[in-house]
Amino acid sequence: MLRISGVGSHLLLWNYTDSTGPEQLQQGEGAPGCPQEGSTCPPDSSELVQECVNQFKVTDLQLQQIQTSILCSVEQALRGQASLAPAVRMLPTYVGFTPHGTEQGDFLVLELGATDSLRVLWVTLTGIERHRREPQSQEVFVPQEVMMGPGQQLFDFAACCLSEFLDGLLVGDQSLQLGFNFSFLFHQMGLDRSTLISWIKSFRCSDVEGQDVVQLLRDATERQRTYSIDVVTVVNDTVGCELGTQPCDVGLVVDTGTSACYMEEVQHVGVLDEDRGRVYVSMEWGSSRNYGTLGLVLTTFDRILNQEFLNPGSQRFEKMIGGLYLGELVPQVLAYLAQHRVLFGGCTSPVLSGCFLPEHVARMADPLAGTACVHAVLQDLGLSPGAADTELVHVCAAMCPQAAQLCIAALAAILTCLQHNWEQQRLQIAVATGGQVFEQHPRFLSILQETMKLLAPECDVSFTPSVARGGRGVAIVTAVAACLAALRLLEKMLAWFQLIREQLAGVQAQMWEAMAKGLGEASSLTLPTYVQATPDGSKRRDFLALDLGASTSELLVHEATEGVQITNQVYLITECVAQSSGQQLFDHILDCILDFQQKQGLSGKTPLDFTFSFPCKQLGLDQGILLNWREGFSASDCEGQDAVCLLREAIGCRAKESASKVELNVIAIINDTVGTMMSYGYEDPCCEVSLIIGTGTNVCYMEELWNVVGVAGDSGHMCINMEWGALGDDGSLSMLSTCFDASVDQAPIHPSYQRFEKMISGMYLEEIHILLYLASLGVLFRGQQTQRLQTRNIFKTKLLSEIRSDSLALRQVQAILEELGLPLTWDDALMVLEVCQVVSQRAPQLCGAGVAAVVEKSHENRGLEELTVVGMDGTLYKLHPHFSCLVEATLQELAPRCAVTFLQSDGSGKGAALVTAIACRLAQLAGI
């Protein structure tokens, strides 16, 4: 409270700071002076001053009641239960990120509303704290007629200021990204969509309330037609304050007006109807009409100000805290005392009917400033104070503590809400502070800290001055918003990977048509394999099986009546060998075979089956013309040649060069899919279809021989190698192709070929291209173009399958990527997880659509009604957590009349040996 005792004109001034008792702040130091003529104070002047001061006194109980009332209003507003005239507005800002300090780029910032001027800034974010650059800026006074005129006039004025500012920077014709700091009450529907609820402060433009202010600014800049400006985001000054300071969860601005914002879990924000992530919520507490208990602390002066100043009947809370209204309230009190001849000899100067600047109020309220400072301020304002006037004007000091206490009551309500929502017994939190009141009033912050201990004793709060005054915070929001705009584009792209039933049915129909066409004429999609029988287990013998694909594997198979015993060894095919000459490749293959024979002690002319996992046109069981390489192979002088002949030539040359005898009898050539089906057939004779989905992909199935044109005979069966990876090479899958598919397709190896395979197999990982795209936009990995991500084969199928797992927590995803040397944040891990999960759903759906065509075509051609067995193999099928389930679900949806059972194979090598055994058995039966 203010206590005054007078001896002549010498006064003692006490300032109320706490409800437990008075505290002496300053004793007047000025020498007694003579009052002006006719300025004798009335005998009841002390009581009148005391009466004024007591009105600004707030008790602890009142503060706690206000805090409770605000908290109730906050919780109702968050749940979406607020009335049409809510006590407080909780407005989601759609800013769901915190800055990580690596944001980069040049950005325009337009600030409108904090004062009666408009400010344009050019802010450069370097991404490195120690290399921070000072922004370039220009401040322009907004004329009264513009503030009170048509809305289009205001926004045209702003666009004109932008153009004039840019003229001086010589930016050329580059595209510019702008962040709009709009310090008014608005409702946000997105980062770049915001509807003005109501004007506050000195602005009263018509035809703007209810309109999207971002669109109004865009329209205005387009009318200028001088620069290409993209308004990326709109925020209020509180969000800019918070994001300009690291790391903070709450932002508090007390400037000409006041508001706060804080980071909230979206599950607690009812209007968003989401349950994942976080978002900054703007708490427009200044807009309150009534906080219930707020009326208990409204002074006579507050009530007059509320009715006679701007926005009558609204912004009551802001009018008790904001610097603009303190500048109006202080002269009102001084005018009242002057009217009662307590001040200025009863002279009510026109100056007292105006508004003091915030810095004037701050200097007069500073208890350490001294009477000389107060005297100078009053003179600057055009007043002629006496010594007694100078002492009494310290009454200003009684208003500022009340403003700080009310401010902290609202802030304590937010922290209580956060403590409950975050389930913290003791909340440790940083609050970013900004605004002229904080900067200019010396005791404002200390009163906040003292009152916080009373109202929120379980919260450890640190107040951090914001560094966002130079538009940095808004620029950071703009930088991230620009990335998020690109991310929204990515979301649209990811939507292309989410196929609907009609699209899958279209793939099924195309596969059906390709099968029908291929059976009737020569086609690379339906290749006869000349495998016409299944193993019967009657032959016991050793066979060699050579499997050439992503690696070379030799299998020694001993076929016995009780089963098949396998010994195998894997030999690596290096990239150098795979892309060398055909002679070098097959010489290397022969070296591997001979090494395996020696290690296993094999002698004699051993039958060998050649599993060749590349598209071949077979002319017989042991004749296969290579159509084209794939999966990283490009050895020269091989395409168009018989692969069996190339191997036999290597054997022959080695036999001539070596003294030792090379004894190998190549009996058959098959691809891995056929080998897999023969392996299934050994276990289950009902197996009709085989699918491999791993590094590459392919399918084979059993067809009636009379349906296969170009092969002699009209009875029996023929295994058809579909080479379905080539589906779409004619452009028929273009409606499903994304820009990432195009990027994969144009890779150095086999451009424009195997398009279906590139959309579903493990070697062609679209996830990598998407992540590279995100990194190039600065959205992922903190904008760092890491070479590690561009390292070939950095993401293995097993690794991506682990990331896709539902049971894997984000923390584990983060650990997996960090092991690869990729710098990432929690948000990065979430993004990688989403990309992998969305993209990886398409492959099994496309597989299911293809299998549906094969199964239905098989049923139709062969008149089958019984159960069809499909064998599946490959690393992607085995390791992907949901691949088999998604294939089966798609097949059931597209071919509901076909009852299908899926089996898992032991591998194509076993089947290859079985094909060799069958060939030997049939040769003996034919008398060869």
mmCIF file of C-alpha atoms in Angstrom, residues 372-677:
data_model
loop_
_atom_site.group_PDB
_atom_site.id
_atom_site.type_symbol
_atom_site.label_atom_id
_atom_site.label_comp_id
_atom_site.label_asym_id
_atom_site.label_seq_id
_atom_site.Cartn_x
_atom_site.Cartn_y
_atom_site.Cartn_z
ATOM 1 C CA ALA A 372 14.909 14.063 -10.571
ATOM 2 C CA CYS A 373 14.090 11.391 -13.151
ATOM 3 C CA VAL A 374 10.344 11.678 -12.468
ATOM 4 C CA HIS A 375 10.575 15.463 -12.703
ATOM 5 C CA ALA A 376 12.321 15.179 -16.086
ATOM 6 C CA VAL A 377 9.696 12.766 -17.428
ATOM 7 C CA LEU A 378 6.844 15.062 -16.386
ATOM 8 C CA GLN A 379 8.533 17.992 -18.029
ATOM 9 C CA ASP A 380 9.044 15.940 -21.215
ATOM 10 C CA LEU A 381 5.303 15.318 -21.189
ATOM 11 C CA GLY A 382 4.664 19.071 -21.083
ATOM 12 C CA LEU A 383 3.783 19.325 -17.384
ATOM 13 C CA SER A 384 5.202 21.761 -14.821
ATOM 14 C CA PRO A 385 5.516 19.710 -11.641
ATOM 15 C CA GLY A 386 6.498 20.973 -8.231
ATOM 16 C CA ALA A 387 8.546 18.985 -5.729
ATOM 17 C CA ALA A 388 5.437 17.618 -4.060
ATOM 18 C CA ASP A 389 4.014 16.593 -7.435
ATOM 19 C CA THR A 390 7.171 14.679 -8.236
ATOM 20 C CA GLU A 391 6.878 12.695 -5.008
ATOM 21 C CA LEU A 392 3.206 11.901 -5.474
ATOM 22 C CA VAL A 393 3.582 10.779 -9.077
ATOM 23 C CA HIS A 394 5.317 7.712 -7.676
ATOM 24 C CA VAL A 395 1.764 6.471 -7.260
ATOM 25 C CA CYS A 396 2.453 4.867 -10.645
ATOM 26 C CA ALA A 397 4.455 2.273 -8.769
ATOM 27 C CA ALA A 398 1.286 0.947 -7.176
ATOM 28 C CA MET A 399 -0.224 -0.015 -10.537
ATOM 29 C CA CYS A 400 2.652 -2.058 -11.953
ATOM 30 C CA PRO A 401 2.730 -4.629 -9.106
ATOM 31 C CA GLN A 402 -0.968 -5.305 -9.670
ATOM 32 C CA ALA A 403 -0.380 -5.850 -13.399
ATOM 33 C CA ALA A 404 2.458 -8.313 -12.674
ATOM 34 C CA GLN A 405 0.412 -10.170 -10.044
ATOM 35 C CA LEU A 406 -2.595 -10.576 -12.335
ATOM 36 C CA CYS A 407 -0.294 -11.717 -15.126
ATOM 37 C CA ILE A 408 1.247 -14.409 -12.945
ATOM 38 C CA ALA A 409 -2.196 -15.597 -11.767
ATOM 39 C CA ALA A 410 -3.045 -16.394 -15.394
ATOM 40 C CA LEU A 411 0.380 -17.938 -16.032
ATOM 41 C CA ALA A 412 0.083 -20.092 -12.900
ATOM 42 C CA ALA A 413 -3.217 -21.418 -14.254
ATOM 43 C CA ILE A 414 -1.410 -22.577 -17.439
ATOM 44 C CA LEU A 415 1.350 -24.265 -15.437
ATOM 45 C CA THR A 416 -1.177 -26.036 -13.225
ATOM 46 C CA CYS A 417 -2.914 -27.303 -16.355
ATOM 47 C CA LEU A 418 0.409 -28.500 -17.808
ATOM 48 C CA GLN A 419 1.399 -30.203 -14.574
ATOM 49 C CA HIS A 420 -1.834 -32.177 -14.659
ATOM 50 C CA ASN A 421 -1.756 -32.980 -18.408
ATOM 51 C CA TRP A 422 1.911 -33.969 -18.356
ATOM 52 C CA GLU A 423 1.392 -35.979 -15.144
ATOM 53 C CA GLN A 424 4.319 -34.318 -13.372
ATOM 54 C CA GLN A 425 4.519 -34.198 -9.592
ATOM 55 C CA ARG A 426 6.926 -31.286 -9.863
ATOM 56 C CA LEU A 427 7.028 -29.268 -13.025
ATOM 57 C CA GLN A 428 10.289 -27.805 -14.252
ATOM 58 C CA ILE A 429 9.672 -25.384 -17.060
ATOM 59 C CA ALA A 430 11.196 -22.432 -18.907
ATOM 60 C CA VAL A 431 9.104 -19.394 -19.801
ATOM 61 C CA ALA A 432 10.210 -17.072 -22.604
ATOM 62 C CA THR A 433 9.303 -13.467 -21.820
ATOM 63 C CA GLY A 434 9.018 -10.549 -24.171
ATOM 64 C CA GLY A 435 7.482 -7.116 -24.617
ATOM 65 C CA GLN A 436 8.120 -3.520 -23.581
ATOM 66 C CA VAL A 437 6.674 -3.940 -20.097
ATOM 67 C CA PHE A 438 9.207 -6.684 -19.331
ATOM 68 C CA GLU A 439 12.034 -4.724 -20.875
ATOM 69 C CA GLN A 440 11.260 -1.337 -19.339
ATOM 70 C CA HIS A 441 9.649 -1.975 -15.940
ATOM 71 C CA PRO A 442 12.513 -2.913 -13.607
ATOM 72 C CA ARG A 443 10.462 -4.721 -10.960
ATOM 73 C CA PHE A 444 7.938 -6.480 -13.205
ATOM 74 C CA LEU A 445 9.956 -9.684 -13.503
ATOM 75 C CA SER A 446 10.902 -9.845 -9.825
ATOM 76 C CA ILE A 447 7.238 -9.488 -8.816
ATOM 77 C CA LEU A 448 6.378 -12.325 -11.220
ATOM 78 C CA GLN A 449 8.952 -14.564 -9.559
ATOM 79 C CA GLU A 450 7.760 -13.725 -6.039
ATOM 80 C CA THR A 451 4.084 -14.271 -6.853
ATOM 81 C CA MET A 452 4.801 -17.520 -8.722
ATOM 82 C CA LYS A 453 6.153 -19.053 -5.506
ATOM 83 C CA LEU A 454 2.816 -18.290 -3.873
ATOM 84 C CA LEU A 455 0.494 -19.509 -6.642
ATOM 85 C CA ALA A 456 2.484 -22.433 -8.096
ATOM 86 C CA PRO A 457 4.782 -23.746 -5.333
ATOM 87 C CA GLU A 458 5.220 -27.120 -7.100
ATOM 88 C CA CYS A 459 6.569 -25.526 -10.270
ATOM 89 C CA ASP A 460 10.206 -24.643 -10.785
ATOM 90 C CA VAL A 461 9.960 -21.796 -13.280
ATOM 91 C CA SER A 462 12.831 -20.019 -15.000
ATOM 92 C CA PHE A 463 12.092 -16.835 -16.937
ATOM 93 C CA THR A 464 14.194 -16.328 -20.066
ATOM 94 C CA PRO A 465 14.174 -13.028 -21.965
ATOM 95 C CA SER A 466 13.295 -13.660 -25.595
ATOM 96 C CA VAL A 467 15.748 -12.839 -28.361
ATOM 97 C CA ALA A 468 12.946 -12.653 -30.905
ATOM 98 C CA ARG A 469 12.638 -8.873 -31.057
ATOM 99 C CA GLY A 470 14.453 -8.859 -34.377
ATOM 100 C CA GLY A 471 11.799 -11.066 -35.957
ATOM 101 C CA ARG A 472 13.948 -14.155 -35.391
ATOM 102 C CA GLY A 473 11.156 -16.193 -33.810
ATOM 103 C CA VAL A 474 8.754 -15.496 -36.674
ATOM 104 C CA ALA A 475 11.522 -16.259 -39.172
ATOM 105 C CA ILE A 476 12.132 -19.596 -37.462
ATOM 106 C CA VAL A 477 8.433 -20.422 -37.680
ATOM 107 C CA THR A 478 8.524 -19.421 -41.342
ATOM 108 C CA ALA A 479 11.566 -21.594 -42.004
ATOM 109 C CA VAL A 480 9.987 -24.630 -40.415
ATOM 110 C CA ALA A 481 6.595 -23.844 -41.944
ATOM 111 C CA ALA A 482 8.237 -23.771 -45.374
ATOM 112 C CA CYS A 483 9.600 -27.235 -44.673
ATOM 113 C CA LEU A 484 6.211 -28.369 -43.422
ATOM 114 C CA ALA A 485 4.613 -27.016 -46.582
ATOM 115 C CA ALA A 486 6.949 -29.312 -48.473
ATOM 116 C CA LEU A 487 6.016 -32.047 -46.033
ATOM 117 C CA ARG A 488 2.340 -31.527 -46.821
ATOM 118 C CA LEU A 489 3.279 -32.041 -50.447
ATOM 119 C CA LEU A 490 4.994 -35.237 -49.369
ATOM 120 C CA GLU A 491 1.837 -36.347 -47.565
ATOM 121 C CA LYS A 492 -0.006 -35.993 -50.848
ATOM 122 C CA MET A 493 2.716 -38.074 -52.479
ATOM 123 C CA LEU A 494 2.477 -40.703 -49.765
ATOM 124 C CA ALA A 495 -1.242 -40.831 -50.461
ATOM 125 C CA TRP A 496 -0.318 -42.178 -53.911
ATOM 126 C CA PHE A 497 1.053 -45.262 -52.185
ATOM 127 C CA GLN A 498 -2.275 -45.903 -50.470
ATOM 128 C CA LEU A 499 -4.134 -47.896 -53.093
ATOM 129 C CA ILE A 500 -7.894 -48.344 -53.203
ATOM 130 C CA ARG A 501 -9.725 -51.450 -54.387
ATOM 131 C CA GLU A 502 -10.415 -50.064 -57.857
ATOM 132 C CA GLN A 503 -6.694 -49.482 -58.456
ATOM 133 C CA LEU A 504 -5.781 -52.976 -57.276
ATOM 134 C CA ALA A 505 -8.522 -54.485 -59.421
ATOM 135 C CA GLY A 506 -7.003 -52.580 -62.353
ATOM 136 C CA VAL A 507 -3.610 -54.211 -61.723
ATOM 137 C CA GLN A 508 -5.310 -57.600 -61.486
ATOM 138 C CA ALA A 509 -7.016 -57.024 -64.824
ATOM 139 C CA GLN A 510 -3.754 -55.964 -66.495
ATOM 140 C CA MET A 511 -1.970 -59.036 -65.178
ATOM 141 C CA TRP A 512 -4.821 -61.241 -66.435
ATOM 142 C CA GLU A 513 -4.647 -59.640 -69.876
ATOM 143 C CA ALA A 514 -0.859 -60.034 -70.031
ATOM 144 C CA MET A 515 -1.153 -63.742 -69.135
ATOM 145 C CA ALA A 516 -3.809 -64.356 -71.780
ATOM 146 C CA LYS A 517 -1.770 -62.547 -74.426
ATOM 147 C CA GLY A 518 1.446 -64.325 -73.455
ATOM 148 C CA LEU A 519 -0.024 -67.806 -73.626
ATOM 149 C CA GLY A 520 -1.336 -67.108 -77.117
ATOM 150 C CA GLU A 521 1.858 -65.654 -78.561
ATOM 151 C CA ALA A 522 5.528 -65.184 -77.741
ATOM 152 C CA SER A 523 5.860 -62.929 -74.689
ATOM 153 C CA SER A 524 8.418 -62.230 -71.987
ATOM 154 C CA LEU A 525 5.627 -62.378 -69.389
ATOM 155 C CA THR A 526 4.745 -66.053 -69.909
ATOM 156 C CA LEU A 527 7.782 -68.208 -70.597
ATOM 157 C CA PRO A 528 7.548 -72.006 -70.793
ATOM 158 C CA THR A 529 10.115 -73.661 -68.506
ATOM 159 C CA TYR A 530 9.904 -77.202 -69.968
ATOM 160 C CA VAL A 531 9.428 -78.505 -66.450
ATOM 161 C CA GLN A 532 6.470 -80.856 -66.873
ATOM 162 C CA ALA A 533 6.537 -83.197 -63.900
ATOM 163 C CA THR A 534 6.940 -83.177 -60.137
ATOM 164 C CA PRO A 535 9.390 -85.257 -58.073
ATOM 165 C CA ASP A 536 8.221 -88.673 -56.867
ATOM 166 C CA GLY A 537 11.075 -89.464 -54.419
ATOM 167 C CA SER A 538 12.110 -92.632 -56.277
ATOM 168 C CA LYS A 539 15.705 -91.707 -57.113
ATOM 169 C CA ARG A 540 18.656 -91.625 -54.710
ATOM 170 C CA ARG A 541 21.619 -89.721 -56.026
ATOM 171 C CA ASP A 542 23.882 -86.712 -55.460
ATOM 172 C CA PHE A 543 23.127 -83.589 -57.480
ATOM 173 C CA LEU A 544 24.686 -80.152 -57.673
ATOM 174 C CA ALA A 545 22.473 -77.076 -57.782
ATOM 175 C CA LEU A 546 23.961 -73.724 -58.791
ATOM 176 C CA ASP A 547 21.906 -70.672 -57.847
ATOM 177 C CA LEU A 548 22.921 -67.380 -59.485
ATOM 178 C CA GLY A 549 21.106 -64.266 -58.361
ATOM 179 C CA ALA A 550 22.129 -61.656 -55.846
ATOM 180 C CA SER A 551 24.777 -64.186 -54.706
ATOM 181 C CA THR A 552 25.974 -67.594 -55.915
ATOM 182 C CA SER A 553 25.006 -70.611 -53.837
ATOM 183 C CA GLU A 554 26.057 -74.238 -54.547
ATOM 184 C CA LEU A 555 23.929 -76.913 -52.941
ATOM 185 C CA LEU A 556 24.790 -80.604 -52.670
ATOM 186 C CA VAL A 557 21.464 -82.435 -52.590
ATOM 187 C CA HIS A 558 21.142 -86.140 -51.720
ATOM 188 C CA GLU A 559 17.634 -87.274 -52.582
ATOM 189 C CA ALA A 560 16.460 -90.177 -50.416
ATOM 190 C CA THR A 561 13.118 -91.796 -49.742
ATOM 191 C CA GLU A 562 13.022 -90.284 -46.286
ATOM 192 C CA GLY A 563 13.705 -86.751 -47.497
ATOM 193 C CA VAL A 564 16.271 -84.371 -48.947
ATOM 194 C CA GLN A 565 19.577 -83.587 -47.283
ATOM 195 C CA ILE A 566 21.306 -80.346 -48.248
ATOM 196 C CA THR A 567 24.800 -78.987 -47.823
ATOM 197 C CA ASN A 568 25.408 -75.519 -49.101
ATOM 198 C CA GLN A 569 27.919 -72.699 -49.293
ATOM 199 C CA VAL A 570 27.422 -69.077 -50.371
ATOM 200 C CA TYR A 571 29.921 -67.354 -52.663
ATOM 201 C CA LEU A 572 29.804 -63.583 -53.066
ATOM 202 C CA ILE A 573 29.384 -62.055 -56.504
ATOM 203 C CA THR A 574 31.044 -58.667 -56.267
ATOM 204 C CA GLU A 575 29.748 -55.642 -58.158
ATOM 205 C CA CYS A 576 32.961 -55.658 -60.184
ATOM 206 C CA VAL A 577 32.378 -59.226 -61.371
ATOM 207 C CA ALA A 578 28.616 -58.756 -61.899
ATOM 208 C CA GLN A 579 29.283 -55.834 -64.225
ATOM 209 C CA SER A 580 32.375 -57.216 -66.001
ATOM 210 C CA SER A 581 32.442 -59.292 -69.198
ATOM 211 C CA GLY A 582 30.387 -62.475 -69.579
ATOM 212 C CA GLN A 583 33.565 -64.570 -69.783
ATOM 213 C CA GLN A 584 34.861 -63.188 -66.471
ATOM 214 C CA LEU A 585 31.497 -63.772 -64.766
ATOM 215 C CA PHE A 586 31.153 -67.419 -65.854
ATOM 216 C CA ASP A 587 34.828 -68.159 -65.127
ATOM 217 C CA HIS A 588 34.200 -66.905 -61.591
ATOM 218 C CA ILE A 589 31.079 -69.081 -61.323
ATOM 219 C CA LEU A 590 33.080 -72.124 -62.423
ATOM 220 C CA ASP A 591 35.778 -71.350 -59.838
ATOM 221 C CA CYS A 592 33.087 -71.415 -57.158
ATOM 222 C CA ILE A 593 31.701 -74.775 -58.392
ATOM 223 C CA LEU A 594 35.124 -76.443 -58.486
ATOM 224 C CA ASP A 595 35.970 -75.100 -55.032
ATOM 225 C CA PHE A 596 32.732 -76.530 -53.675
ATOM 226 C CA GLN A 597 33.324 -79.929 -55.353
ATOM 227 C CA GLN A 598 36.773 -80.151 -53.838
ATOM 228 C CA LYS A 599 35.563 -79.240 -50.345
ATOM 229 C CA GLN A 600 32.737 -81.813 -50.532
ATOM 230 C CA GLY A 601 34.904 -84.560 -52.031
ATOM 231 C CA LEU A 602 32.744 -84.969 -55.132
ATOM 232 C CA SER A 603 34.077 -86.949 -58.078
ATOM 233 C CA GLY A 604 32.696 -88.281 -61.315
ATOM 234 C CA LYS A 605 30.378 -86.558 -63.720
ATOM 235 C CA THR A 606 27.959 -84.919 -61.304
ATOM 236 C CA PRO A 607 24.555 -83.766 -62.642
ATOM 237 C CA LEU A 608 24.114 -80.006 -62.171
ATOM 238 C CA ASP A 609 21.015 -77.834 -62.236
ATOM 239 C CA PHE A 610 21.523 -74.163 -63.034
ATOM 240 C CA THR A 611 19.114 -71.851 -61.187
ATOM 241 C CA PHE A 612 19.389 -68.660 -63.192
ATOM 242 C CA SER A 613 17.290 -65.877 -61.630
ATOM 243 C CA PHE A 614 17.025 -63.684 -64.699
ATOM 244 C CA PRO A 615 14.473 -63.483 -67.540
ATOM 245 C CA CYS A 616 15.166 -66.261 -70.067
ATOM 246 C CA LYS A 617 13.386 -67.608 -73.085
ATOM 247 C CA GLN A 618 13.663 -71.354 -72.758
ATOM 248 C CA LEU A 619 13.907 -73.544 -75.827
ATOM 249 C CA GLY A 620 14.276 -76.702 -73.795
ATOM 250 C CA LEU A 621 14.987 -77.885 -70.259
ATOM 251 C CA ASP A 622 18.695 -77.149 -70.728
ATOM 252 C CA GLN A 623 18.435 -74.189 -73.078
ATOM 253 C CA GLY A 624 17.783 -70.655 -71.792
ATOM 254 C CA ILE A 625 18.342 -67.468 -73.800
ATOM 255 C CA LEU A 626 19.019 -64.506 -71.497
ATOM 256 C CA LEU A 627 16.575 -61.722 -72.360
ATOM 257 C CA ASN A 628 18.013 -59.046 -70.076
ATOM 258 C CA TRP A 629 19.979 -58.640 -66.876
ATOM 259 C CA ARG A 630 18.475 -57.141 -63.717
ATOM 260 C CA GLU A 631 19.160 -56.818 -59.961
ATOM 261 C CA GLY A 632 22.584 -55.174 -60.387
ATOM 262 C CA PHE A 633 23.990 -57.495 -63.096
ATOM 263 C CA SER A 634 25.125 -56.092 -66.439
ATOM 264 C CA ALA A 635 27.910 -58.408 -67.643
ATOM 265 C CA SER A 636 28.626 -57.785 -71.318
ATOM 266 C CA ASP A 637 28.130 -60.222 -74.228
ATOM 267 C CA CYS A 638 25.477 -62.257 -72.409
ATOM 268 C CA GLU A 639 22.049 -60.898 -73.359
ATOM 269 C CA GLY A 640 20.676 -62.887 -76.285
ATOM 270 C CA GLN A 641 22.999 -65.810 -75.463
ATOM 271 C CA ASP A 642 22.204 -69.237 -74.019
ATOM 272 C CA ALA A 643 23.281 -69.133 -70.348
ATOM 273 C CA VAL A 644 23.818 -72.918 -70.296
ATOM 274 C CA CYS A 645 26.127 -72.674 -73.296
ATOM 275 C CA LEU A 646 28.098 -69.890 -71.604
ATOM 276 C CA LEU A 647 28.620 -72.111 -68.564
ATOM 277 C CA ARG A 648 29.483 -75.144 -70.680
ATOM 278 C CA GLU A 649 31.996 -73.044 -72.657
ATOM 279 C CA ALA A 650 33.647 -71.988 -69.411
ATOM 280 C CA ILE A 651 33.824 -75.672 -68.374
ATOM 281 C CA GLY A 652 35.279 -76.662 -71.747
ATOM 282 C CA CYS A 653 37.914 -73.913 -71.727
ATOM 283 C CA ARG A 654 38.937 -74.815 -68.203
ATOM 284 C CA ALA A 655 39.250 -78.497 -69.143
ATOM 285 C CA LYS A 656 41.608 -77.602 -72.012
ATOM 286 C CA GLU A 657 43.696 -75.278 -69.863
ATOM 287 C CA SER A 658 43.909 -77.566 -66.827
ATOM 288 C CA ALA A 659 45.635 -80.897 -66.496
ATOM 289 C CA SER A 660 42.854 -82.097 -64.169
ATOM 290 C CA LYS A 661 39.569 -83.315 -65.577
ATOM 291 C CA VAL A 662 36.501 -81.093 -65.090
ATOM 292 C CA GLU A 663 33.439 -83.348 -64.901
ATOM 293 C CA LEU A 664 30.102 -81.494 -64.824
ATOM 294 C CA ASN A 665 26.875 -82.340 -66.625
ATOM 295 C CA VAL A 666 24.487 -79.362 -66.842
ATOM 296 C CA ILE A 667 21.081 -81.062 -66.936
ATOM 297 C CA ALA A 668 18.633 -78.160 -66.612
ATOM 298 C CA ILE A 669 18.283 -74.415 -66.316
ATOM 299 C CA ILE A 670 15.440 -72.974 -64.289
ATOM 300 C CA ASN A 671 14.768 -69.741 -62.470
ATOM 301 C CA ASP A 672 14.481 -69.476 -58.695
ATOM 302 C CA THR A 673 10.676 -69.298 -58.758
ATOM 303 C CA VAL A 674 10.398 -72.659 -60.514
ATOM 304 C CA GLY A 675 12.893 -74.143 -58.079
ATOM 305 C CA THR A 676 10.824 -72.849 -55.198
ATOM 306 C CA MET A 677 7.643 -74.389 -56.584
#
